[in-house]
Amino acid sequence: MEVSNESAIKKPKRLTSIVWNHFQRIRKADVCYAVCVHCDKKLSGSSNSGTTHLRNHLMRCLKRSNYDVSQLLSAKKKKKDTSLSIANVNANYDEAQRKDEYIKPTIIKFDHEQRKDEIISLGSCRFDQERSRLDLARMIILHGYPLTMVEHVGFKIFVKNLQPLFEIVPNSSIEVSCIEIYMKEKQKVYEMINRLHGRINLAVEMWSSPENTEYLCLIAHYIDEDWKLQQKILNFVTLDSSHTEDMLSEVIINCLMEWDVECNLFAMTFDDCYADDDIVLRIKDRISQNRPQSSNGQLFDVRSVAHVLNLIVQDAMETLREVTEKVRGSVRYVKSSQVIQGKFNDIAQQIGISCQKNLVLDSPTRWNSTYFMLETVIGYKSAFCFLQEHDPAYTSALTDTEWEWASSITGYLKLFVEITNIFSGDKCPTANMYFPEICDVHIQLIEWCKNPDDFLSSMALKMKAKFDRYWSKCSLALAVAAILDPRFKMKLVEYYYSQIYGSTALDRIKEVSDGIKELFNAYSICSTLVDQGSSLPGSSLPSTSTDSRDRLKGFDKFLHESSQGQSAISDLNKYLEEPVFPRNCDFNILNWWKVHTPRYPILSMMARDILGTPMSTIAPELAFSVGGRVLDSYRCSLNPETRQALICTRDWLQVESEDHNPSSAQALYAEAI
């Protein structure tokens, strides 16, 4: 029977059940109805009908908002079960405290991917199972949670109390959702990379697992249209156990072709300074078949500066290994008891040692901690020598020669600690910052090799041999990047090369000058071809449909090309001939080139590609680590496709978040240490 002429009850009886916060009781004649405030559905409102049917309706009401419906659930009687279940655990909560609580519908700001600032009423919000499932998968990816978290009892309790309508999905379904998100995000990254005006640089990193499984990580580095340095993980490939080193080039090429960037690659940086040169040659030959070489290829092969610094430091640490063990023994002895510690402090005070640092043992896996231990112990040298004379139980004493070795090598390590801190502390590590620091290392190594002490000079020769191999490959790339810094230009190369090469400095400087000119000429040619391709249809150049008797139409094209070439050459000369920009702490080289792009149109194209080259591939968290990159056990347990999807997508989603630092992939590194 249709209800009409409805009227709200005046002065109704107090409705004690919390369910009535979601219903309005109305009466027609002698019949009472309960009308849902969310969907306007009419149910029996008679006192004889109870509230169970009303509560059941709320559980199914699609228009009901996401209120704290645990109050509704707590009123229902739980069935007893001998096995552990969500209901059993949930029954332990203090529901009496929540019995009389009621959260009224309010207007809140709902942050969502597409509608961040939109004001949404909870009363009109409709639950979406599909969207919630994808949000859950996105949360797992972004924060690195294990896929199995959806099976955790605590998580199920939380979700059911928050939104009983949400259907808990199994581990396998969440994995499928993560792959779905990965494919969508990968398409976005693919389209973005292929829209770039500049080229990309590729960092090649090797990872391993505790079980010695090897992984290949490829990271694209580039400077975007707003002149911001960016990076994105493109691939995280699991290498088969049958994989051999000569197959690595094929794996890399396949990844490049998957992203269609093999023709847009400027340089590749290998984290291993001793990576097989044949790998690079095979890749270079393969991609050169599809595009003209932008230079003679000297800038294509880059090796990580952080890796060579670590190798040099390890030579020093190995040389001083026996002395370092004695230093550790000395520190352990002093800190073995309060009595000895107090005695040592009294000795230091009596002698007049002003060092305020505390003696601490190093962490053998982090070489900077060994440096700090040595530096502190050397500051207490006199106290240790006094202790040696008056305490026969102290057996780890150093000889005078060992003290000299420790002092000298600690001075060497100080240089590497300072330089590594500079490299790892820069939030925007453009390629121009490395040249002066590496030149300082070069100069110091030359001096250390002249040490009259055979022990120290032989060590320095080993260190310099490793450095020279790196320098022969990367010095041109380092120098060209420094020249593109308007504060330095050619002057910085002239300054350092005169100290490094002496009488042969002019020849070396000319090699650098010729190298940057050759690269610039290649960019000039590419720029001319692009200009012709975009302007020929409507340009002033004669088209093929003009009078065939015009025998000078070729001259018009020649004149256009030669004029463009002259303009391009003057672009580089103009930059080098102008005064250097004053050095100051607030200088931002990318902002400078962004502003000066109209003045140096071709040179700025070259600067964008070169400054985006990753000269170092070690994250700040691993800068002082003596070990390699080891993947955590959770990610190692995943299948290869899921592993790559989670690692890559996490990097892409973090880049999109407001708090993410573009030097990115850091979360992966942080969990590796």
GROMACS .gro file of N, CA and C in nm, residues 41-183:
model
  429
   41LYS      N    1   1.510   0.446   0.166
   41LYS     CA    2   1.432   0.323   0.167
   41LYS      C    3   1.350   0.314   0.295
   42LYS      N    4   1.223   0.265   0.283
   42LYS     CA    5   1.133   0.254   0.397
   42LYS      C    6   1.130   0.111   0.448
   43LEU      N    7   1.151   0.101   0.577
   43LEU     CA    8   1.145  -0.029   0.644
   43LEU      C    9   1.050  -0.017   0.762
   44SER      N   10   1.017  -0.129   0.817
   44SER     CA   11   0.927  -0.127   0.933
   44SER      C   12   0.993  -0.057   1.050
   45GLY      N   13   0.917   0.038   1.110
   45GLY     CA   14   0.970   0.112   1.224
   45GLY      C   15   0.897   0.080   1.352
   46SER      N   16   0.819  -0.025   1.350
   46SER     CA   17   0.744  -0.063   1.470
   46SER      C   18   0.838  -0.108   1.580
   47SER      N   19   0.802  -0.075   1.703
   47SER     CA   20   0.884  -0.115   1.818
   47SER      C   21   0.888  -0.267   1.831
   48ASN      N   22   0.788  -0.333   1.776
   48ASN     CA   23   0.786  -0.479   1.783
   48ASN      C   24   0.880  -0.544   1.682
   49SER      N   25   0.924  -0.466   1.585
   49SER     CA   26   1.010  -0.521   1.479
   49SER      C   27   1.157  -0.526   1.519
   50GLY      N   28   1.194  -0.455   1.626
   50GLY     CA   29   1.334  -0.452   1.665
   50GLY      C   30   1.420  -0.370   1.570
   51THR      N   31   1.550  -0.388   1.579
   51THR     CA   32   1.642  -0.309   1.495
   51THR      C   33   1.737  -0.396   1.412
   52THR      N   34   1.720  -0.527   1.422
   52THR     CA   35   1.812  -0.614   1.347
   52THR      C   36   1.801  -0.592   1.198
   53HIS      N   37   1.677  -0.581   1.148
   53HIS     CA   38   1.660  -0.561   1.004
   53HIS      C   39   1.715  -0.426   0.960
   54LEU      N   40   1.709  -0.326   1.050
   54LEU     CA   41   1.766  -0.196   1.017
   54LEU      C   42   1.919  -0.203   1.009
   55ARG      N   43   1.979  -0.272   1.105
   55ARG     CA   44   2.124  -0.288   1.106
   55ARG      C   45   2.171  -0.364   0.981
   56ASN      N   46   2.097  -0.467   0.945
   56ASN     CA   47   2.133  -0.544   0.826
   56ASN      C   48   2.125  -0.459   0.699
   57HIS      N   49   2.025  -0.370   0.696
   57HIS     CA   50   2.014  -0.282   0.580
   57HIS      C   51   2.135  -0.189   0.570
   58LEU      N   52   2.181  -0.137   0.684
   58LEU     CA   53   2.297  -0.047   0.681
   58LEU      C   54   2.422  -0.118   0.631
   59MET      N   55   2.434  -0.246   0.662
   59MET     CA   56   2.550  -0.321   0.614
   59MET      C   57   2.551  -0.333   0.462
   60ARG      N   58   2.433  -0.327   0.400
   60ARG     CA   59   2.421  -0.345   0.255
   60ARG      C   60   2.394  -0.216   0.180
   61CYS      N   61   2.367  -0.111   0.252
   61CYS     CA   62   2.328   0.016   0.188
   61CYS      C   63   2.445   0.072   0.107
   62LEU      N   64   2.428   0.084  -0.023
   62LEU     CA   65   2.535   0.130  -0.110
   62LEU      C   66   2.562   0.280  -0.098
   63LYS      N   67   2.464   0.353  -0.048
   63LYS     CA   68   2.480   0.498  -0.038
   63LYS      C   69   2.528   0.542   0.100
   64ARG      N   70   2.545   0.443   0.187
   64ARG     CA   71   2.595   0.478   0.320
   64ARG      C   72   2.743   0.513   0.311
   65SER      N   73   2.783   0.617   0.383
   65SER     CA   74   2.922   0.661   0.380
   65SER      C   75   3.006   0.576   0.473
   66ASN      N   76   3.137   0.601   0.470
   66ASN     CA   77   3.231   0.518   0.546
   66ASN      C   78   3.239   0.563   0.691
   67TYR      N   79   3.131   0.546   0.767
   67TYR     CA   80   3.133   0.580   0.909
   67TYR      C   81   3.199   0.469   0.988
   68ASP      N   82   3.219   0.492   1.114
   68ASP     CA   83   3.273   0.390   1.202
   68ASP      C   84   3.161   0.292   1.237
   69VAL      N   85   3.140   0.195   1.150
   69VAL     CA   86   3.029   0.103   1.169
   69VAL      C   87   3.064  -0.008   1.267
   70SER      N   88   3.180   0.000   1.328
   70SER     CA   89   3.212  -0.100   1.430
   70SER      C   90   3.112  -0.092   1.546
   71GLN      N   91   3.050   0.029   1.562
   71GLN     CA   92   2.948   0.041   1.667
   71GLN      C   93   2.827  -0.046   1.635
   72LEU      N   94   2.799  -0.058   1.503
   72LEU     CA   95   2.687  -0.143   1.465
   72LEU      C   96   2.723  -0.290   1.483
   73LEU      N   97   2.847  -0.322   1.449
   73LEU     CA   98   2.889  -0.461   1.461
   73LEU      C   99   2.897  -0.504   1.607
   74SER      N  100   2.935  -0.411   1.694
   74SER     CA  101   2.954  -0.449   1.835
   74SER      C  102   2.822  -0.485   1.902
   75ALA      N  103   2.710  -0.435   1.845
   75ALA     CA  104   2.581  -0.466   1.905
   75ALA      C  105   2.534  -0.607   1.870
   76LYS      N  106   2.596  -0.664   1.767
   76LYS     CA  107   2.556  -0.799   1.726
   76LYS      C  108   2.627  -0.903   1.810
   77LYS      N  109   2.558  -1.007   1.838
   77LYS     CA  110   2.614  -1.113   1.922
   77LYS      C  111   2.709  -1.199   1.838
   78LYS      N  112   2.832  -1.217   1.888
   78LYS     CA  113   2.932  -1.294   1.818
   78LYS      C  114   2.911  -1.443   1.840
   79LYS      N  115   2.932  -1.519   1.731
   79LYS     CA  116   2.926  -1.664   1.744
   79LYS      C  117   3.061  -1.715   1.794
   80LYS      N  118   3.054  -1.814   1.882
   80LYS     CA  119   3.177  -1.869   1.938
   80LYS      C  120   3.242  -1.963   1.836
   81ASP      N  121   3.374  -1.953   1.833
   81ASP     CA  122   3.450  -2.039   1.742
   81ASP      C  123   3.580  -2.076   1.810
   82THR      N  124   3.616  -2.202   1.802
   82THR     CA  125   3.737  -2.247   1.871
   82THR      C  126   3.862  -2.202   1.799
   83SER      N  127   3.856  -2.181   1.667
   83SER     CA  128   3.974  -2.139   1.592
   83SER      C  129   3.990  -1.989   1.599
   84LEU      N  130   4.113  -1.942   1.578
   84LEU     CA  131   4.141  -1.799   1.579
   84LEU      C  132   4.079  -1.736   1.456
   85SER      N  133   4.001  -1.630   1.476
   85SER     CA  134   3.938  -1.562   1.364
   85SER      C  135   3.937  -1.414   1.392
   86ILE      N  136   3.896  -1.339   1.293
   86ILE     CA  137   3.889  -1.195   1.310
   86ILE      C  138   3.790  -1.159   1.418
   87ALA      N  139   3.678  -1.231   1.420
   87ALA     CA  140   3.576  -1.201   1.520
   87ALA      C  141   3.628  -1.227   1.660
   88ASN      N  142   3.707  -1.334   1.677
   88ASN     CA  143   3.761  -1.366   1.809
   88ASN      C  144   3.853  -1.255   1.857
   89VAL      N  145   3.943  -1.210   1.768
   89VAL     CA  146   4.037  -1.107   1.809
   89VAL      C  147   3.969  -0.974   1.828
   90ASN      N  148   3.874  -0.946   1.741
   90ASN     CA  149   3.804  -0.819   1.749
   90ASN      C  150   3.721  -0.808   1.876
   91ALA      N  151   3.673  -0.924   1.927
   91ALA     CA  152   3.591  -0.923   2.048
   91ALA      C  153   3.670  -0.878   2.169
   92ASN      N  154   3.804  -0.881   2.159
   92ASN     CA  155   3.887  -0.840   2.272
   92ASN      C  156   3.894  -0.689   2.286
   93TYR      N  157   3.849  -0.617   2.185
   93TYR     CA  158   3.854  -0.472   2.193
   93TYR      C  159   3.750  -0.420   2.293
   94ASP      N  160   3.779  -0.305   2.347
   94ASP     CA  161   3.689  -0.246   2.445
   94ASP      C  162   3.575  -0.178   2.372
   95GLU      N  163   3.469  -0.258   2.345
   95GLU     CA  164   3.358  -0.202   2.269
   95GLU      C  165   3.266  -0.118   2.355
   96ALA      N  166   3.272  -0.138   2.484
   96ALA     CA  167   3.187  -0.058   2.571
   96ALA      C  168   3.222   0.089   2.561
   97GLN      N  169   3.354   0.114   2.538
   97GLN     CA  170   3.398   0.253   2.528
   97GLN      C  171   3.341   0.321   2.405
   98ARG      N  172   3.314   0.242   2.299
   98ARG     CA  173   3.265   0.299   2.174
   98ARG      C  174   3.115   0.292   2.160
   99LYS      N  175   3.047   0.236   2.259
   99LYS     CA  176   2.904   0.207   2.246
   99LYS      C  177   2.822   0.332   2.220
  100ASP      N  178   2.855   0.436   2.295
  100ASP     CA  179   2.773   0.557   2.284
  100ASP      C  180   2.834   0.661   2.192
  101GLU      N  181   2.948   0.624   2.125
  101GLU     CA  182   3.010   0.721   2.037
  101GLU      C  183   2.937   0.723   1.903
  102TYR      N  184   2.930   0.840   1.846
  102TYR     CA  185   2.867   0.851   1.715
  102TYR      C  186   2.938   0.962   1.637
  103ILE      N  187   2.986   0.927   1.521
  103ILE     CA  188   3.054   1.026   1.437
  103ILE      C  189   2.953   1.075   1.335
  104LYS      N  190   2.917   1.200   1.346
  104LYS     CA  191   2.817   1.255   1.257
  104LYS      C  192   2.878   1.284   1.120
  105PRO      N  193   2.794   1.280   1.017
  105PRO     CA  194   2.844   1.314   0.883
  105PRO      C  195   2.898   1.455   0.880
  106THR      N  196   3.019   1.471   0.830
  106THR     CA  197   3.081   1.602   0.822
  106THR      C  198   3.137   1.622   0.682
  107ILE      N  199   3.170   1.746   0.653
  107ILE     CA  200   3.231   1.778   0.525
  107ILE      C  201   3.382   1.779   0.546
  108ILE      N  202   3.455   1.694   0.472
  108ILE     CA  203   3.599   1.687   0.487
  108ILE      C  204   3.665   1.701   0.351
  109LYS      N  205   3.797   1.725   0.354
  109LYS     CA  206   3.875   1.729   0.231
  109LYS      C  207   3.924   1.589   0.202
  110PHE      N  208   3.890   1.538   0.086
  110PHE     CA  209   3.927   1.401   0.050
  110PHE      C  210   4.036   1.407  -0.056
  111ASP      N  211   4.156   1.363  -0.019
  111ASP     CA  212   4.268   1.366  -0.111
  111ASP      C  213   4.264   1.246  -0.203
  112HIS      N  214   4.257   1.272  -0.330
  112HIS     CA  215   4.257   1.163  -0.427
  112HIS      C  216   4.346   1.202  -0.543
  113GLU      N  217   4.382   1.104  -0.620
  113GLU     CA  218   4.480   1.125  -0.726
  113GLU      C  219   4.437   1.233  -0.825
  114GLN      N  220   4.309   1.233  -0.861
  114GLN     CA  221   4.262   1.327  -0.960
  114GLN      C  222   4.191   1.449  -0.900
  115ARG      N  223   4.153   1.444  -0.768
  115ARG     CA  224   4.069   1.550  -0.711
  115ARG      C  225   4.121   1.586  -0.573
  116LYS      N  226   4.240   1.643  -0.566
  116LYS     CA  227   4.308   1.663  -0.438
  116LYS      C  228   4.240   1.765  -0.350
  117ASP      N  229   4.190   1.871  -0.409
  117ASP     CA  230   4.137   1.980  -0.328
  117ASP      C  231   3.985   1.986  -0.328
  118GLU      N  232   3.920   1.887  -0.382
  118GLU     CA  233   3.775   1.892  -0.392
  118GLU      C  234   3.711   1.861  -0.258
  119ILE      N  235   3.611   1.934  -0.222
  119ILE     CA  236   3.538   1.911  -0.098
  119ILE      C  237   3.429   1.808  -0.122
  120ILE      N  238   3.433   1.698  -0.046
  120ILE     CA  239   3.339   1.588  -0.068
  120ILE      C  240   3.265   1.559   0.061
  121SER      N  241   3.137   1.539   0.052
  121SER     CA  242   3.056   1.505   0.169
  121SER      C  243   3.059   1.355   0.189
  122LEU      N  244   3.092   1.314   0.311
  122LEU     CA  245   3.091   1.171   0.341
  122LEU      C  246   2.952   1.112   0.323
  123GLY      N  247   2.850   1.194   0.345
  123GLY     CA  248   2.714   1.143   0.333
  123GLY      C  249   2.679   1.103   0.192
  124SER      N  250   2.753   1.157   0.091
  124SER     CA  251   2.722   1.124  -0.048
  124SER      C  252   2.829   1.034  -0.111
  125CYS      N  253   2.929   0.993  -0.033
  125CYS     CA  254   3.038   0.911  -0.085
  125CYS      C  255   2.992   0.766  -0.098
  126ARG      N  256   3.023   0.706  -0.211
  126ARG     CA  257   2.982   0.568  -0.237
  126ARG      C  258   3.105   0.479  -0.236
  127PHE      N  259   3.098   0.371  -0.165
  127PHE     CA  260   3.210   0.280  -0.155
  127PHE      C  261   3.236   0.213  -0.289
  128ASP      N  262   3.364   0.206  -0.326
  128ASP     CA  263   3.405   0.147  -0.453
  128ASP      C  264   3.509   0.039  -0.424
  129GLN      N  265   3.470  -0.086  -0.437
  129GLN     CA  266   3.559  -0.198  -0.408
  129GLN      C  267   3.680  -0.199  -0.502
  130GLU      N  268   3.658  -0.171  -0.628
  130GLU     CA  269   3.766  -0.177  -0.726
  130GLU      C  270   3.871  -0.069  -0.699
  131ARG      N  271   3.822   0.052  -0.671
  131ARG     CA  272   3.915   0.160  -0.644
  131ARG      C  273   3.992   0.135  -0.515
  132SER      N  274   3.924   0.081  -0.416
  132SER     CA  275   3.990   0.051  -0.289
  132SER      C  276   4.096  -0.057  -0.307
  133ARG      N  277   4.069  -0.154  -0.392
  133ARG     CA  278   4.166  -0.259  -0.418
  133ARG      C  279   4.292  -0.202  -0.483
  134LEU      N  280   4.274  -0.112  -0.580
  134LEU     CA  281   4.388  -0.052  -0.645
  134LEU      C  282   4.463   0.042  -0.552
  135ASP      N  283   4.390   0.113  -0.465
  135ASP     CA  284   4.455   0.199  -0.367
  135ASP      C  285   4.541   0.117  -0.271
  136LEU      N  286   4.490   0.001  -0.233
  136LEU     CA  287   4.566  -0.087  -0.145
  136LEU      C  288   4.693  -0.135  -0.216
  137ALA      N  289   4.681  -0.173  -0.340
  137ALA     CA  290   4.798  -0.218  -0.416
  137ALA      C  291   4.899  -0.105  -0.432
  138ARG      N  292   4.849   0.016  -0.458
  138ARG     CA  293   4.938   0.131  -0.473
  138ARG      C  294   5.010   0.162  -0.343
  139MET      N  295   4.941   0.148  -0.231
  139MET     CA  296   5.003   0.171  -0.100
  139MET      C  297   5.115   0.069  -0.075
  140ILE      N  298   5.089  -0.057  -0.109
  140ILE     CA  299   5.189  -0.162  -0.091
  140ILE      C  300   5.312  -0.134  -0.175
  141ILE      N  301   5.292  -0.088  -0.298
  141ILE     CA  302   5.405  -0.057  -0.385
  141ILE      C  303   5.483   0.062  -0.332
  142LEU      N  304   5.413   0.169  -0.299
  142LEU     CA  305   5.478   0.295  -0.263
  142LEU      C  306   5.562   0.284  -0.137
  143HIS      N  307   5.513   0.206  -0.039
  143HIS     CA  308   5.583   0.197   0.089
  143HIS      C  309   5.663   0.069   0.106
  144GLY      N  310   5.666  -0.013   0.002
  144GLY     CA  311   5.747  -0.134   0.009
  144GLY      C  312   5.694  -0.239   0.104
  145TYR      N  313   5.563  -0.239   0.130
  145TYR     CA  314   5.505  -0.340   0.219
  145TYR      C  315   5.504  -0.476   0.149
  146PRO      N  316   5.514  -0.584   0.224
  146PRO     CA  317   5.505  -0.717   0.162
  146PRO      C  318   5.365  -0.744   0.111
  147LEU      N  319   5.356  -0.818   0.003
  147LEU     CA  320   5.226  -0.853  -0.053
  147LEU      C  321   5.142  -0.934   0.046
  148THR      N  322   5.209  -1.007   0.133
  148THR     CA  323   5.139  -1.094   0.227
  148THR      C  324   5.071  -1.017   0.340
  149MET      N  325   5.087  -0.886   0.344
  149MET     CA  326   5.026  -0.809   0.452
  149MET      C  327   4.873  -0.820   0.448
  150VAL      N  328   4.816  -0.848   0.330
  150VAL     CA  329   4.671  -0.859   0.319
  150VAL      C  330   4.620  -0.983   0.391
  151GLU      N  331   4.708  -1.074   0.427
  151GLU     CA  332   4.669  -1.195   0.497
  151GLU      C  333   4.695  -1.186   0.647
  152HIS      N  334   4.750  -1.074   0.691
  152HIS     CA  335   4.778  -1.057   0.834
  152HIS      C  336   4.648  -1.032   0.910
  153VAL      N  337   4.634  -1.096   1.024
  153VAL     CA  338   4.512  -1.084   1.103
  153VAL      C  339   4.487  -0.940   1.145
  154GLY      N  340   4.591  -0.872   1.191
  154GLY     CA  341   4.575  -0.734   1.234
  154GLY      C  342   4.526  -0.644   1.123
  155PHE      N  343   4.577  -0.665   1.000
  155PHE     CA  344   4.533  -0.585   0.887
  155PHE      C  345   4.387  -0.610   0.855
  156LYS      N  346   4.345  -0.738   0.860
  156LYS     CA  347   4.205  -0.770   0.832
  156LYS      C  348   4.112  -0.707   0.934
  157ILE      N  349   4.151  -0.708   1.060
  157ILE     CA  350   4.069  -0.645   1.164
  157ILE      C  351   4.055  -0.496   1.137
  158PHE      N  352   4.167  -0.431   1.106
  158PHE     CA  353   4.166  -0.288   1.081
  158PHE      C  354   4.073  -0.252   0.965
  159VAL      N  355   4.085  -0.328   0.855
  159VAL     CA  356   4.005  -0.299   0.737
  159VAL      C  357   3.857  -0.323   0.764
  160LYS      N  358   3.823  -0.432   0.832
  160LYS     CA  359   3.683  -0.462   0.858
  160LYS      C  360   3.619  -0.359   0.949
  161ASN      N  361   3.694  -0.310   1.045
  161ASN     CA  362   3.641  -0.205   1.131
  161ASN      C  363   3.630  -0.072   1.058
  162LEU      N  364   3.719  -0.049   0.965
  162LEU     CA  365   3.717   0.076   0.890
  162LEU      C  366   3.609   0.075   0.783
  163GLN      N  367   3.597  -0.037   0.711
  163GLN     CA  368   3.499  -0.048   0.604
  163GLN      C  369   3.459  -0.195   0.588
  164PRO      N  370   3.351  -0.235   0.655
  164PRO     CA  371   3.308  -0.376   0.648
  164PRO      C  372   3.272  -0.421   0.507
  165LEU      N  373   3.238  -0.328   0.419
  165LEU     CA  374   3.201  -0.366   0.283
  165LEU      C  375   3.321  -0.407   0.199
  166PHE      N  376   3.443  -0.370   0.245
  166PHE     CA  377   3.561  -0.405   0.165
  166PHE      C  378   3.587  -0.555   0.173
  167GLU      N  379   3.597  -0.615   0.057
  167GLU     CA  380   3.622  -0.758   0.050
  167GLU      C  381   3.773  -0.782   0.047
  168ILE      N  382   3.824  -0.846   0.152
  168ILE     CA  383   3.967  -0.872   0.160
  168ILE      C  384   4.009  -0.960   0.043
  169VAL      N  385   4.110  -0.913  -0.029
  169VAL     CA  386   4.156  -0.987  -0.146
  169VAL      C  387   4.278  -1.070  -0.109
  170PRO      N  388   4.296  -1.184  -0.171
  170PRO     CA  389   4.411  -1.269  -0.139
  170PRO      C  390   4.541  -1.212  -0.194
  171ASN      N  391   4.649  -1.270  -0.149
  171ASN     CA  392   4.783  -1.229  -0.190
  171ASN      C  393   4.797  -1.228  -0.342
  172SER      N  394   4.748  -1.330  -0.408
  172SER     CA  395   4.762  -1.341  -0.553
  172SER      C  396   4.688  -1.230  -0.627
  173SER      N  397   4.573  -1.190  -0.575
  173SER     CA  398   4.497  -1.083  -0.640
  173SER      C  399   4.567  -0.949  -0.627
  174ILE      N  400   4.627  -0.924  -0.511
  174ILE     CA  401   4.702  -0.800  -0.493
  174ILE      C  402   4.823  -0.796  -0.586
  175GLU      N  403   4.884  -0.910  -0.606
  175GLU     CA  404   4.997  -0.917  -0.698
  175GLU      C  405   4.953  -0.881  -0.840
  176VAL      N  406   4.838  -0.931  -0.881
  176VAL     CA  407   4.784  -0.897  -1.013
  176VAL      C  408   4.756  -0.747  -1.022
  177SER      N  409   4.702  -0.689  -0.915
  177SER     CA  410   4.673  -0.545  -0.913
  177SER      C  411   4.802  -0.465  -0.926
  178CYS      N  412   4.909  -0.511  -0.859
  178CYS     CA  413   5.037  -0.441  -0.868
  178CYS      C  414   5.091  -0.445  -1.011
  179ILE      N  415   5.077  -0.557  -1.076
  179ILE     CA  416   5.121  -0.568  -1.216
  179ILE      C  417   5.039  -0.476  -1.304
  180GLU      N  418   4.910  -0.466  -1.275
  180GLU     CA  419   4.822  -0.378  -1.351
  180GLU      C  420   4.866  -0.232  -1.338
  181ILE      N  421   4.897  -0.191  -1.216
  181ILE     CA  422   4.944  -0.054  -1.193
  181ILE      C  423   5.078  -0.033  -1.264
  182TYR      N  424   5.164  -0.133  -1.257
  182TYR     CA  425   5.296  -0.124  -1.322
  182TYR      C  426   5.281  -0.100  -1.473
  183MET      N  427   5.190  -0.171  -1.537
  183MET     CA  428   5.173  -0.155  -1.682
  183MET      C  429   5.122  -0.016  -1.717
   0.00000   0.00000   0.00000
